[in-house]
Coordinates of C-alpha atoms in Angstrom, one line a residue:
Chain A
X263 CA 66.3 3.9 -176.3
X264 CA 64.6 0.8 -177.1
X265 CA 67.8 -1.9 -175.7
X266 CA 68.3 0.6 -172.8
X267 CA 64.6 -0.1 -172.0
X268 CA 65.1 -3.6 -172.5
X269 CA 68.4 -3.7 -170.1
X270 CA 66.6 -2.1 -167.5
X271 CA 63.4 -4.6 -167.7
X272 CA 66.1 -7.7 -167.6
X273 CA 67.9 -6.2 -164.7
X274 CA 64.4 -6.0 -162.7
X275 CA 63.5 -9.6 -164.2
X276 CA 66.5 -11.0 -162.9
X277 CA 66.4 -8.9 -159.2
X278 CA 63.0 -9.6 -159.3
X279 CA 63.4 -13.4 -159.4
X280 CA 66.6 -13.3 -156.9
X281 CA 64.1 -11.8 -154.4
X282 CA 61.8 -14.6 -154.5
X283 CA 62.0 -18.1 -154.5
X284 CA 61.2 -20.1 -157.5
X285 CA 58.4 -22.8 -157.6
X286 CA 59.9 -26.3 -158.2
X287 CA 57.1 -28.3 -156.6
X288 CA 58.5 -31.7 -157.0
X289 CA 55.9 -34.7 -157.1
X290 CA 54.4 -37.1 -154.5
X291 CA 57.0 -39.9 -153.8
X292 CA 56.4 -42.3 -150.8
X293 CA 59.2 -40.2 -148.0
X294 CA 57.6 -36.7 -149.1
X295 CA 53.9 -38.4 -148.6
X296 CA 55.2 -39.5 -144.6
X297 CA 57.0 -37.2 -143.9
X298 CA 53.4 -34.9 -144.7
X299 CA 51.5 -37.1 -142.9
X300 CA 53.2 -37.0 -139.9
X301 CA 53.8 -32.7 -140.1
X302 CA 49.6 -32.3 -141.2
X303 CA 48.5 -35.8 -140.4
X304 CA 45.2 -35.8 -138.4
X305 CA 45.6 -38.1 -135.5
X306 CA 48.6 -36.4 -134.5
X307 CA 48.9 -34.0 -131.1
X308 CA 51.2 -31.5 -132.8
X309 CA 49.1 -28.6 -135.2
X310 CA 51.2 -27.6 -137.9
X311 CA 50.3 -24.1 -139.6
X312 CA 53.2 -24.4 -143.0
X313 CA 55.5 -26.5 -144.3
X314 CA 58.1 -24.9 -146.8
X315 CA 61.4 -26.8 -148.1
X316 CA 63.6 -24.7 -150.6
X317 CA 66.2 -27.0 -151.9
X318 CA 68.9 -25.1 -154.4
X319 CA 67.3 -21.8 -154.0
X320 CA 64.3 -23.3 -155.3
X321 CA 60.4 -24.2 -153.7
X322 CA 60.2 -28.2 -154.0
X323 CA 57.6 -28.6 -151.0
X324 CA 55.1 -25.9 -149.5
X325 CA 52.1 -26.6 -148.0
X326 CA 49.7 -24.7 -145.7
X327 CA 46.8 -25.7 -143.2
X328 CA 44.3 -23.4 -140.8
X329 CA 43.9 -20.6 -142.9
X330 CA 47.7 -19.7 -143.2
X331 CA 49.1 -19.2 -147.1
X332 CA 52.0 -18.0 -148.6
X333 CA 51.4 -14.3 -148.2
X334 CA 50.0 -14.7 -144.8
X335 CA 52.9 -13.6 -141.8
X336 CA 53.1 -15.3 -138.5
X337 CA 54.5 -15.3 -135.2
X338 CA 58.0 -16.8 -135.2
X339 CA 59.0 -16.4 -131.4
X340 CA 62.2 -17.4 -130.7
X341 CA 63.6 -17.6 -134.0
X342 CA 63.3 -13.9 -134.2
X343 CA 66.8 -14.5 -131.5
X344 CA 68.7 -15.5 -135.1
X345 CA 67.6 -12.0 -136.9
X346 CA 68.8 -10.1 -133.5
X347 CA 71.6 -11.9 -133.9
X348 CA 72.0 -10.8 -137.5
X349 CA 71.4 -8.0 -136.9
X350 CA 74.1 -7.6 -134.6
X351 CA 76.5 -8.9 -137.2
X352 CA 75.8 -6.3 -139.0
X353 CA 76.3 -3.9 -136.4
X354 CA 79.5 -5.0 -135.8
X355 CA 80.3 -4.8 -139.4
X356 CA 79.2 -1.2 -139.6
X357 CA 81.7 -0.5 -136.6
X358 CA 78.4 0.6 -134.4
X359 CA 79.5 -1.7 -131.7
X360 CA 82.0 -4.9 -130.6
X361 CA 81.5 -8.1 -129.1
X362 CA 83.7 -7.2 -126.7
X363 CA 82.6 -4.1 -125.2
X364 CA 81.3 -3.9 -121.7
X365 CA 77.2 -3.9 -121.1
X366 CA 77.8 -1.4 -118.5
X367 CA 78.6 0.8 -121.1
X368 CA 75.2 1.0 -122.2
X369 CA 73.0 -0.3 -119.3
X370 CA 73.8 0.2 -115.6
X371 CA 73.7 -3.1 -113.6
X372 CA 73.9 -4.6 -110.4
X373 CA 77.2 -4.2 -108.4
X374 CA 77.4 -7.3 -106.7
X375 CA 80.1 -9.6 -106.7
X376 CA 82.2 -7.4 -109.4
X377 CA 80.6 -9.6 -112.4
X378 CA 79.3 -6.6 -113.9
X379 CA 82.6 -5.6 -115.6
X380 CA 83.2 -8.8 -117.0
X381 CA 79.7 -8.6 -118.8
X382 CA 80.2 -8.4 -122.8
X383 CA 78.0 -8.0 -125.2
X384 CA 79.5 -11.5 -126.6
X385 CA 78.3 -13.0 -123.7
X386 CA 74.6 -11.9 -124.4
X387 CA 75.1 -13.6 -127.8
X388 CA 76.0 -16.3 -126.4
X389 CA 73.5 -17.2 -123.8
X390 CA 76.1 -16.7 -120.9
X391 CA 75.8 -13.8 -118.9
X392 CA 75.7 -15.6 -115.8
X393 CA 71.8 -13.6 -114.9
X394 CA 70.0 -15.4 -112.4
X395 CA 66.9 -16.3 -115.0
X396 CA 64.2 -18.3 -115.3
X397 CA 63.0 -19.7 -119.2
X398 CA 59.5 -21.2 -118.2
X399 CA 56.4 -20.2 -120.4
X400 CA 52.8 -21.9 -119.4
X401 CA 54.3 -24.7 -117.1
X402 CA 55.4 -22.4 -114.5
X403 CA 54.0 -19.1 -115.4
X404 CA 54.7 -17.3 -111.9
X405 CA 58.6 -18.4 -111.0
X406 CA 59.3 -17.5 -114.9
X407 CA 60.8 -14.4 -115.4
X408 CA 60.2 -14.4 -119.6
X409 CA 56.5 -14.1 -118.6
X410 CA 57.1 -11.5 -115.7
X411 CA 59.2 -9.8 -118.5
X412 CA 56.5 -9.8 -121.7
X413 CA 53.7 -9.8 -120.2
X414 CA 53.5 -8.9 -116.5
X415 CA 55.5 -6.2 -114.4
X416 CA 58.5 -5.8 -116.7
X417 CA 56.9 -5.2 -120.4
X418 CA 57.5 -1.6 -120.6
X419 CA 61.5 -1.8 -120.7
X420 CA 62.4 -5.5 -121.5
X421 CA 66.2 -4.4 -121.6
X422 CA 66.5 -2.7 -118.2
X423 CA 64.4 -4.9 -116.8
X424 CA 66.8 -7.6 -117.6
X425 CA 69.9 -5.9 -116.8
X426 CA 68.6 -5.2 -113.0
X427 CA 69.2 -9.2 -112.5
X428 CA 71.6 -10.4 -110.2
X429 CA 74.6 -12.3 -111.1
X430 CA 73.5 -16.3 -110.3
X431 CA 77.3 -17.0 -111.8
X432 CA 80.1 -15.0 -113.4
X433 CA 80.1 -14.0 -117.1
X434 CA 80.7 -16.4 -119.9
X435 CA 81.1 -19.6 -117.3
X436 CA 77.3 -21.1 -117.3
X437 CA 75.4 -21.3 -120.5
X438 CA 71.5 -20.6 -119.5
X439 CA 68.7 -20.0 -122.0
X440 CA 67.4 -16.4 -121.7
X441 CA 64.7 -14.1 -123.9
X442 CA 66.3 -11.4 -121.5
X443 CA 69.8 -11.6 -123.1
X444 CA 68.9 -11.1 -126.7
X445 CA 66.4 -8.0 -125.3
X446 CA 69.0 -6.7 -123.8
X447 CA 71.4 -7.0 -126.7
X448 CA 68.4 -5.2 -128.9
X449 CA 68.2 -2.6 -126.1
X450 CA 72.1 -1.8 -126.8
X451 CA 71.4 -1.8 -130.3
X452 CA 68.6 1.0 -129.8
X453 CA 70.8 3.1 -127.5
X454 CA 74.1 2.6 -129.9
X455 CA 71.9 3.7 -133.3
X456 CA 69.8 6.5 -131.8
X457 CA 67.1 7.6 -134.9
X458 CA 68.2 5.2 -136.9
X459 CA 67.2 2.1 -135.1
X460 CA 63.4 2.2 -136.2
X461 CA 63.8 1.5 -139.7
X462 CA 67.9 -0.4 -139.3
X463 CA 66.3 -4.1 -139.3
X464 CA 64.0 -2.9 -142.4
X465 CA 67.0 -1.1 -144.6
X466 CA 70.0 -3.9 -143.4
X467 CA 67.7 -7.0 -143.7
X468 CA 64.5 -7.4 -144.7
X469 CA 64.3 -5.2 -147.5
X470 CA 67.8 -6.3 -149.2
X471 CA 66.1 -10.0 -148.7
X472 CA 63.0 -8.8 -150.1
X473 CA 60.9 -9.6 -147.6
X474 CA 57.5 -7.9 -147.5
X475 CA 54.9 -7.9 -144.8
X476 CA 56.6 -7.6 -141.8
X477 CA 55.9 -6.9 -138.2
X478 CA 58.2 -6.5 -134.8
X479 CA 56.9 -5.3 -131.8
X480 CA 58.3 -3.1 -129.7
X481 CA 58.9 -2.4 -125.8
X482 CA 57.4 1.0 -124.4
X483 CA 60.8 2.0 -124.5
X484 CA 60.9 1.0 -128.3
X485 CA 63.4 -1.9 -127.9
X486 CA 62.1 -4.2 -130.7
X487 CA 61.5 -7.5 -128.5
X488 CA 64.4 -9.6 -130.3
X489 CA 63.4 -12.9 -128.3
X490 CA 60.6 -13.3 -129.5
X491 CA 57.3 -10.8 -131.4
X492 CA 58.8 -10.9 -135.1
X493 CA 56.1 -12.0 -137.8
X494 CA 56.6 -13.3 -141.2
X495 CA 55.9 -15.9 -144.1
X496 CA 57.1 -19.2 -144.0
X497 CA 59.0 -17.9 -147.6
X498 CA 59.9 -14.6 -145.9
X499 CA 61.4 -17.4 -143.2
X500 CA 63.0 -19.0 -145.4
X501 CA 64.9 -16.3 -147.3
X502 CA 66.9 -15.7 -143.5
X503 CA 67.7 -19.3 -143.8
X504 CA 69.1 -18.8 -147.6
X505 CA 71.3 -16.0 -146.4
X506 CA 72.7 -18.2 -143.9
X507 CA 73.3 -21.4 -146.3
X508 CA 74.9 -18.8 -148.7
X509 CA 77.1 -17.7 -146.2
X510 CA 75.7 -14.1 -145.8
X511 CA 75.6 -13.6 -149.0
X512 CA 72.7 -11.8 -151.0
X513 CA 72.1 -11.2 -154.6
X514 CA 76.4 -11.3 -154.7
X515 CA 76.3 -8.5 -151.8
X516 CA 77.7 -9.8 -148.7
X517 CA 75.0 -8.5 -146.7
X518 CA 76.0 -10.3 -143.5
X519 CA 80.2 -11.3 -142.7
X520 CA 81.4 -14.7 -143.7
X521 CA 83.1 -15.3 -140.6
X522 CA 80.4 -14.1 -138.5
X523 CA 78.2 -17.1 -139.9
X524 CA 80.7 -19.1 -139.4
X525 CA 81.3 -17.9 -136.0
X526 CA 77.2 -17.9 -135.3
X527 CA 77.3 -21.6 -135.5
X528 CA 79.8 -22.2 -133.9
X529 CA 79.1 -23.9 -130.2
X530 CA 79.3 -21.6 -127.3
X531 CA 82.2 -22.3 -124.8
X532 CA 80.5 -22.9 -122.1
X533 CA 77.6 -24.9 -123.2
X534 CA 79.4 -28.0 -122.5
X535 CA 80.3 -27.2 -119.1
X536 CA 76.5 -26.6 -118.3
X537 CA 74.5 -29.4 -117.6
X538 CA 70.8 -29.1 -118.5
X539 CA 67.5 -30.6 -118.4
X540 CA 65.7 -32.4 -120.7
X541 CA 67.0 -32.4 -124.3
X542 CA 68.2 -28.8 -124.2
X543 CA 71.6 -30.3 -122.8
X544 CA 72.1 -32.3 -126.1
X545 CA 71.5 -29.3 -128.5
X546 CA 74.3 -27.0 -128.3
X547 CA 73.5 -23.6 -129.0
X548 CA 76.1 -20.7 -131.1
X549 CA 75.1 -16.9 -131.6
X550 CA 71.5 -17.2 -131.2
X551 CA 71.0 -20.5 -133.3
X552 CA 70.5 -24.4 -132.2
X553 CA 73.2 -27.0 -132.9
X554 CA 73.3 -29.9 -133.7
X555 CA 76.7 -30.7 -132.9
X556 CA 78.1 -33.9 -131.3
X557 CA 79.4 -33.3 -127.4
X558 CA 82.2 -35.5 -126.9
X559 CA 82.7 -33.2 -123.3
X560 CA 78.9 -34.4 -122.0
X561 CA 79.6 -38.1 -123.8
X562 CA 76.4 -37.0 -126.3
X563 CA 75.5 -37.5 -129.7
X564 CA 73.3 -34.6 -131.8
X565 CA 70.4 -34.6 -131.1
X566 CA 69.3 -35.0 -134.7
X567 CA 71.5 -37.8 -136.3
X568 CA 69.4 -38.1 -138.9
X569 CA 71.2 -34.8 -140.0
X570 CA 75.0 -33.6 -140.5
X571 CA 76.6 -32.1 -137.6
X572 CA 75.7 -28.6 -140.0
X573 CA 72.6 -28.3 -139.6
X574 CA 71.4 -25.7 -137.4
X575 CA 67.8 -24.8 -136.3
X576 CA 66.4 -21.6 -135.3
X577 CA 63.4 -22.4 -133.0
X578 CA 60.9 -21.1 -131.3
X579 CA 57.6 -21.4 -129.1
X580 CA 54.7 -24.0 -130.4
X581 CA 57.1 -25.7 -132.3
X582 CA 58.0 -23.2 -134.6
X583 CA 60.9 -24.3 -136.5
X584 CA 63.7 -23.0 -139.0
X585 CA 66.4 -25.6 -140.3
X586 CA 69.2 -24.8 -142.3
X587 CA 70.8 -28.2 -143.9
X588 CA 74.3 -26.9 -145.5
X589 CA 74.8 -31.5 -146.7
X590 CA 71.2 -30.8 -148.8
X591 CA 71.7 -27.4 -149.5
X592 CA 68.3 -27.0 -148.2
X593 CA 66.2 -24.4 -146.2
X594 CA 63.0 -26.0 -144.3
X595 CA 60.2 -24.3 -142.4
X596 CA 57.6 -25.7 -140.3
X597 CA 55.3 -23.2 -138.6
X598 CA 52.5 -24.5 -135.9
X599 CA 50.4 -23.9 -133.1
X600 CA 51.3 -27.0 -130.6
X601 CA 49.7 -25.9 -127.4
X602 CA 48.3 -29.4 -126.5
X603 CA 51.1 -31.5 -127.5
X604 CA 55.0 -31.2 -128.6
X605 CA 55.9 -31.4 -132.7
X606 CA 58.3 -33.8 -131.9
X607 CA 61.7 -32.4 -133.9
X608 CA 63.6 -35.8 -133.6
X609 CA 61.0 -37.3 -135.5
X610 CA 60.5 -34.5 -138.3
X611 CA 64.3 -34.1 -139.3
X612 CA 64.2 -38.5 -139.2
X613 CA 61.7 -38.1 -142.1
X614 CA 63.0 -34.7 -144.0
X615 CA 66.6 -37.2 -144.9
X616 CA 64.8 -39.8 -146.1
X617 CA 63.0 -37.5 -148.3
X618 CA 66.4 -35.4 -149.5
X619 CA 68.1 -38.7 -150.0
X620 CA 65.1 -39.8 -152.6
X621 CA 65.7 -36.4 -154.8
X622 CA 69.4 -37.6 -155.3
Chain B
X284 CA 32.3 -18.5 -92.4
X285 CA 31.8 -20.4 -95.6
X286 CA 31.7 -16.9 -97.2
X287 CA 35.4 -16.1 -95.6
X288 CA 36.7 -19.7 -97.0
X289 CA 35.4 -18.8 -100.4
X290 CA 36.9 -14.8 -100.0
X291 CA 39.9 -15.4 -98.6
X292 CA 41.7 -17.6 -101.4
X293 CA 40.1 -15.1 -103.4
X294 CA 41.7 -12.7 -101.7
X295 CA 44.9 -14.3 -101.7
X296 CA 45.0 -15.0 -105.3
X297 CA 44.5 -11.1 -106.1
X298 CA 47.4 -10.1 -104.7
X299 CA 49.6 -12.0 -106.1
X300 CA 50.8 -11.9 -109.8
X301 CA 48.8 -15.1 -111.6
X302 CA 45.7 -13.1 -112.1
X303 CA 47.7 -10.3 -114.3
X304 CA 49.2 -13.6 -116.4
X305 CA 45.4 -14.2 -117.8
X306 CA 44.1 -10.9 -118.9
X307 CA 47.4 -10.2 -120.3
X308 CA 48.7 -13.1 -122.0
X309 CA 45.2 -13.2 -123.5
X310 CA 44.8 -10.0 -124.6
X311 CA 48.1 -9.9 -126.6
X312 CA 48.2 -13.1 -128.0
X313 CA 44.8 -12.1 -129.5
X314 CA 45.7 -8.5 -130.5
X315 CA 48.4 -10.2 -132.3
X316 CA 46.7 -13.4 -133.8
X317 CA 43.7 -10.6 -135.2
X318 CA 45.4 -7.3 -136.1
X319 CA 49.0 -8.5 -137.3
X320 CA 48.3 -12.5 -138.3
X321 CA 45.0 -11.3 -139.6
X322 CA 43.0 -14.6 -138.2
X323 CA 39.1 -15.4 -137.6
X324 CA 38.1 -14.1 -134.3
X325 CA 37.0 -17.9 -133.6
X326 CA 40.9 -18.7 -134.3
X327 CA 42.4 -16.2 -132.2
X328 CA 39.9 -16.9 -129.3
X329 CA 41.1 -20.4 -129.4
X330 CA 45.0 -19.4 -130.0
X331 CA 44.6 -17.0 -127.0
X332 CA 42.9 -18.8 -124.6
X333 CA 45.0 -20.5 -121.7
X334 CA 44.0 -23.3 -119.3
X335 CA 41.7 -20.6 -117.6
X336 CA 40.3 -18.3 -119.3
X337 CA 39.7 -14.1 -118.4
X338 CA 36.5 -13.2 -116.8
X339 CA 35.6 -11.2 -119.4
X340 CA 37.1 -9.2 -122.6
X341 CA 35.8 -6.9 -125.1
X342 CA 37.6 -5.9 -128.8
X343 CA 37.1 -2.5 -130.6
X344 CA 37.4 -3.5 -133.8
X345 CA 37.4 0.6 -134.3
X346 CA 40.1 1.2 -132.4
X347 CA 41.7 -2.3 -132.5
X348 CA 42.5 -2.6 -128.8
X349 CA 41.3 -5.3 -126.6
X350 CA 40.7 -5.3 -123.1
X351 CA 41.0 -8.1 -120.5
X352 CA 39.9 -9.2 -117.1
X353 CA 40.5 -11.3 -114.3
X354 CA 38.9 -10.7 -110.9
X355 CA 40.8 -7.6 -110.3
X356 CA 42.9 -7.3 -112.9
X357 CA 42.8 -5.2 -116.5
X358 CA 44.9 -5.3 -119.4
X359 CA 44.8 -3.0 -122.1
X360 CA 46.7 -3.8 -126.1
X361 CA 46.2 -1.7 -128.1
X362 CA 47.2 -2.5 -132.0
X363 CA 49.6 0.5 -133.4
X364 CA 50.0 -0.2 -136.9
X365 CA 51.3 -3.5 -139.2
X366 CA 55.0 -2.8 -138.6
X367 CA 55.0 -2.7 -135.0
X368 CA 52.2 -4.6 -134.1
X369 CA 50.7 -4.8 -130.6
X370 CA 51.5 -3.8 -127.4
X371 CA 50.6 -3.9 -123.8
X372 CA 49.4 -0.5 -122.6
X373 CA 48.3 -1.0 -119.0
X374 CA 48.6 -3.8 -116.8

């Protein structure tokens, strides 16, 4: 009775401890002390809320600012597009749906042109429906169809809303940035699951990871808004970022494929026939994850070469900011409220190498 | 005549879509930032607040909703509970 007692109190020990990080806080050497001055530093424009680093499954760095903690959750806009995208996976796993079929399975869209037969549900993942879309927040809050969609005329039903856009260019051909697509993706995941969609991104993901605390708002409709409204720690964060460096696997359950990390990070096809502004042309994009991938097509360099081409990023609005760094086997978060200025990213990962390279 | 230079922008304004961007991307962002984040009201007024600001806006802490407004526009969000957060009622 007694060693059956004990067995069971090792066994929740041990799951116990696989659930959450351990600490590992690693001292104060000169790269960890700039690279915190310039994420917390005073005189800078950027206003960072966290900064977590897990390197080999362990907490070396985490510091918090504004009244944020390690319990405390917050919003991680468009990095919730990676969980939808996980989710997904697993939904494809579970034989609930395939990349391939047709959207108009699911959601009725506009005849025009013939595009919408050619629409998959791969090209959602991959940013390339070829929806005439608009990706502005506060500069250009009344041409920008995210804002017309979350907050103006279109909240109620984010995923019909988006799948009454025209077709600006034929499926799969023109890569452009769009909350709408990964709504509309959640919207097919609602219809496909029926009842069990409430609690699926609780019982497939966040409880297996152990993740506590967590809110994800929903549409009228009850789409759960996969762009962008998911709330969490910065560790809670940080244990989606683990599952992806351990290739989907959890506690030795493969809770998410292999190959469909692989595939998630993989850059979309026709991101480098799509020229477009500003930096997002250098930063190749996969199933709902930044790249940081070399484009000999566009004659550019990563945008990050202070990091392997294997890094990816989930990110999201007011700098919010998910790296997963395979070459360090390291997992860093940096949460933030930049409304006045940019957290310059270049800069940030040109610090966070240094700082790996001095642990070695 | 200065009263119809000062009306009619106003006018103009109403009908189009910017004032329902400031009552609502207020009141969510603080429904949110209070009721799910859990932040200082003095936080989440200065998290919520845009370049301009609603013309007024009023929480019930009782029922955890807050209400917006710009000229002629309301929004209503309304906090549901901690796994689904906030949402827009009426715009």
């Amino acid at each position: 009775m007694f060693k059956f007692i004990f067995n069971l109190l090792v066994l929740f020990l041990s799951l116990s401890s696989m659930a959450n990080f351990q600490d590992a806080l690693v001292t104060e050497n000169k790269e960890l002390k700039e690279l915190k001055n310039f994420v917390f530093g005073e005189s800078n424009i950027h206003s960072s809320n966290a900064l977590l680093i897990i390197k080999d499954g362990k907490v070396i760095v985490e510091e918090y600012k504004n009244g944020f903690h390690k319990e405390k959750p917050h919003r991680i806009w468009s990095i919730s597009k990676s969980f939808s995208s996980a989710l997904m996976g697993m939904a494809i796993d579970q034989k609930i749906l395939t990349l391939d079929e047709k959207v108009h399975d699911t959601y009725p869209l506009t005849k025009e042109k013939g595009y919408y037969k050619e629409l998959t549900i791969k090209h959602l993942m991959q940013m390339s429906s070829g929806f005439e879309w608009s990706e502005g927040y506060e500069n250009n809050p009344l041409k920008s169809n995210v804002i017309d969609m979350l907050f103006i005329n279109n909240y109620r039903d984010m995923a019909t809303y988006t799948s009454q856009r025209p077709f600006a260019h034929r499926p799969g051909k023109q890569f452009n940035y769009s909350s709408g697509e990964t709504n509309l993706m959640m919207g097919i995941l609602r219809k496909k699951l029926g009842a069990k969609y409430e609690n699926y991104p609780w019982e497939q993901l966040f409880q297996p990871l152990g993740m506590k605390n967590i809110t994800w708002e929903r549409d009228q409709a009850g789409t759960y808004v996969g762009s962008s409204y998911l709330y969490m720690s910065a560790r809670d964060l940080a244990k989606f970022g683990q599952l992806y460096l351990q290739k989907g696997k959890w506690n030795d359950k493969q809770l998410l494929k292999e190959s469909f990390v692989d595939e998630s990070v993989k850059l979309v096809p026709a991101f480098e026939k799509t020229i477009l502004k500003g930096e997002d042309n250098a930063q190749g994009y996969g199933y709902q994850w930044w790249l940081n991938k070399d484009l000999p097509i566009k004659k550019l360099k990563r945008p990050y070469p202070a990091l392997a081409e294997s890094a990816y990023f989930g990110l999201g609005h007011h700098g919010q900011t998910l790296i997963v760094i395979p070459e360090f086997n390291a997992v860093v978060v940096r949460y933030g409220s930049d409304k006045q200025g940019a957290f310059d990213r270049k800069i940030f990962t040109d610090k966070l190498a240094p700082f790996f390279k001095s642990l070695q | 005549m200065k009263l119809y230079i000062l009306i009619l922008p106003l006018l103009l304004l109403s009908s189009c879509d910017f004032p329902k961007v400031i009552p609502s991307t207020f009141a969510k962002d603080y429904c949110s930032c209070r009721f799910v984040v859990g932040q200082s009201k003095d936080y989440c007024l200065m998290y919520a607040k845009q370049i301009v600001s609603p013309t007024s806006w009023s929480e019930d802490a009782n029922k955890k909703e807050i209400v917006a407004k710009f000229l002629t526009k309301k929004t209503r969000v309304k906090f549901l509970n901690q796994k689904f957060g906030c949402q827009i009622q009426e715009n």
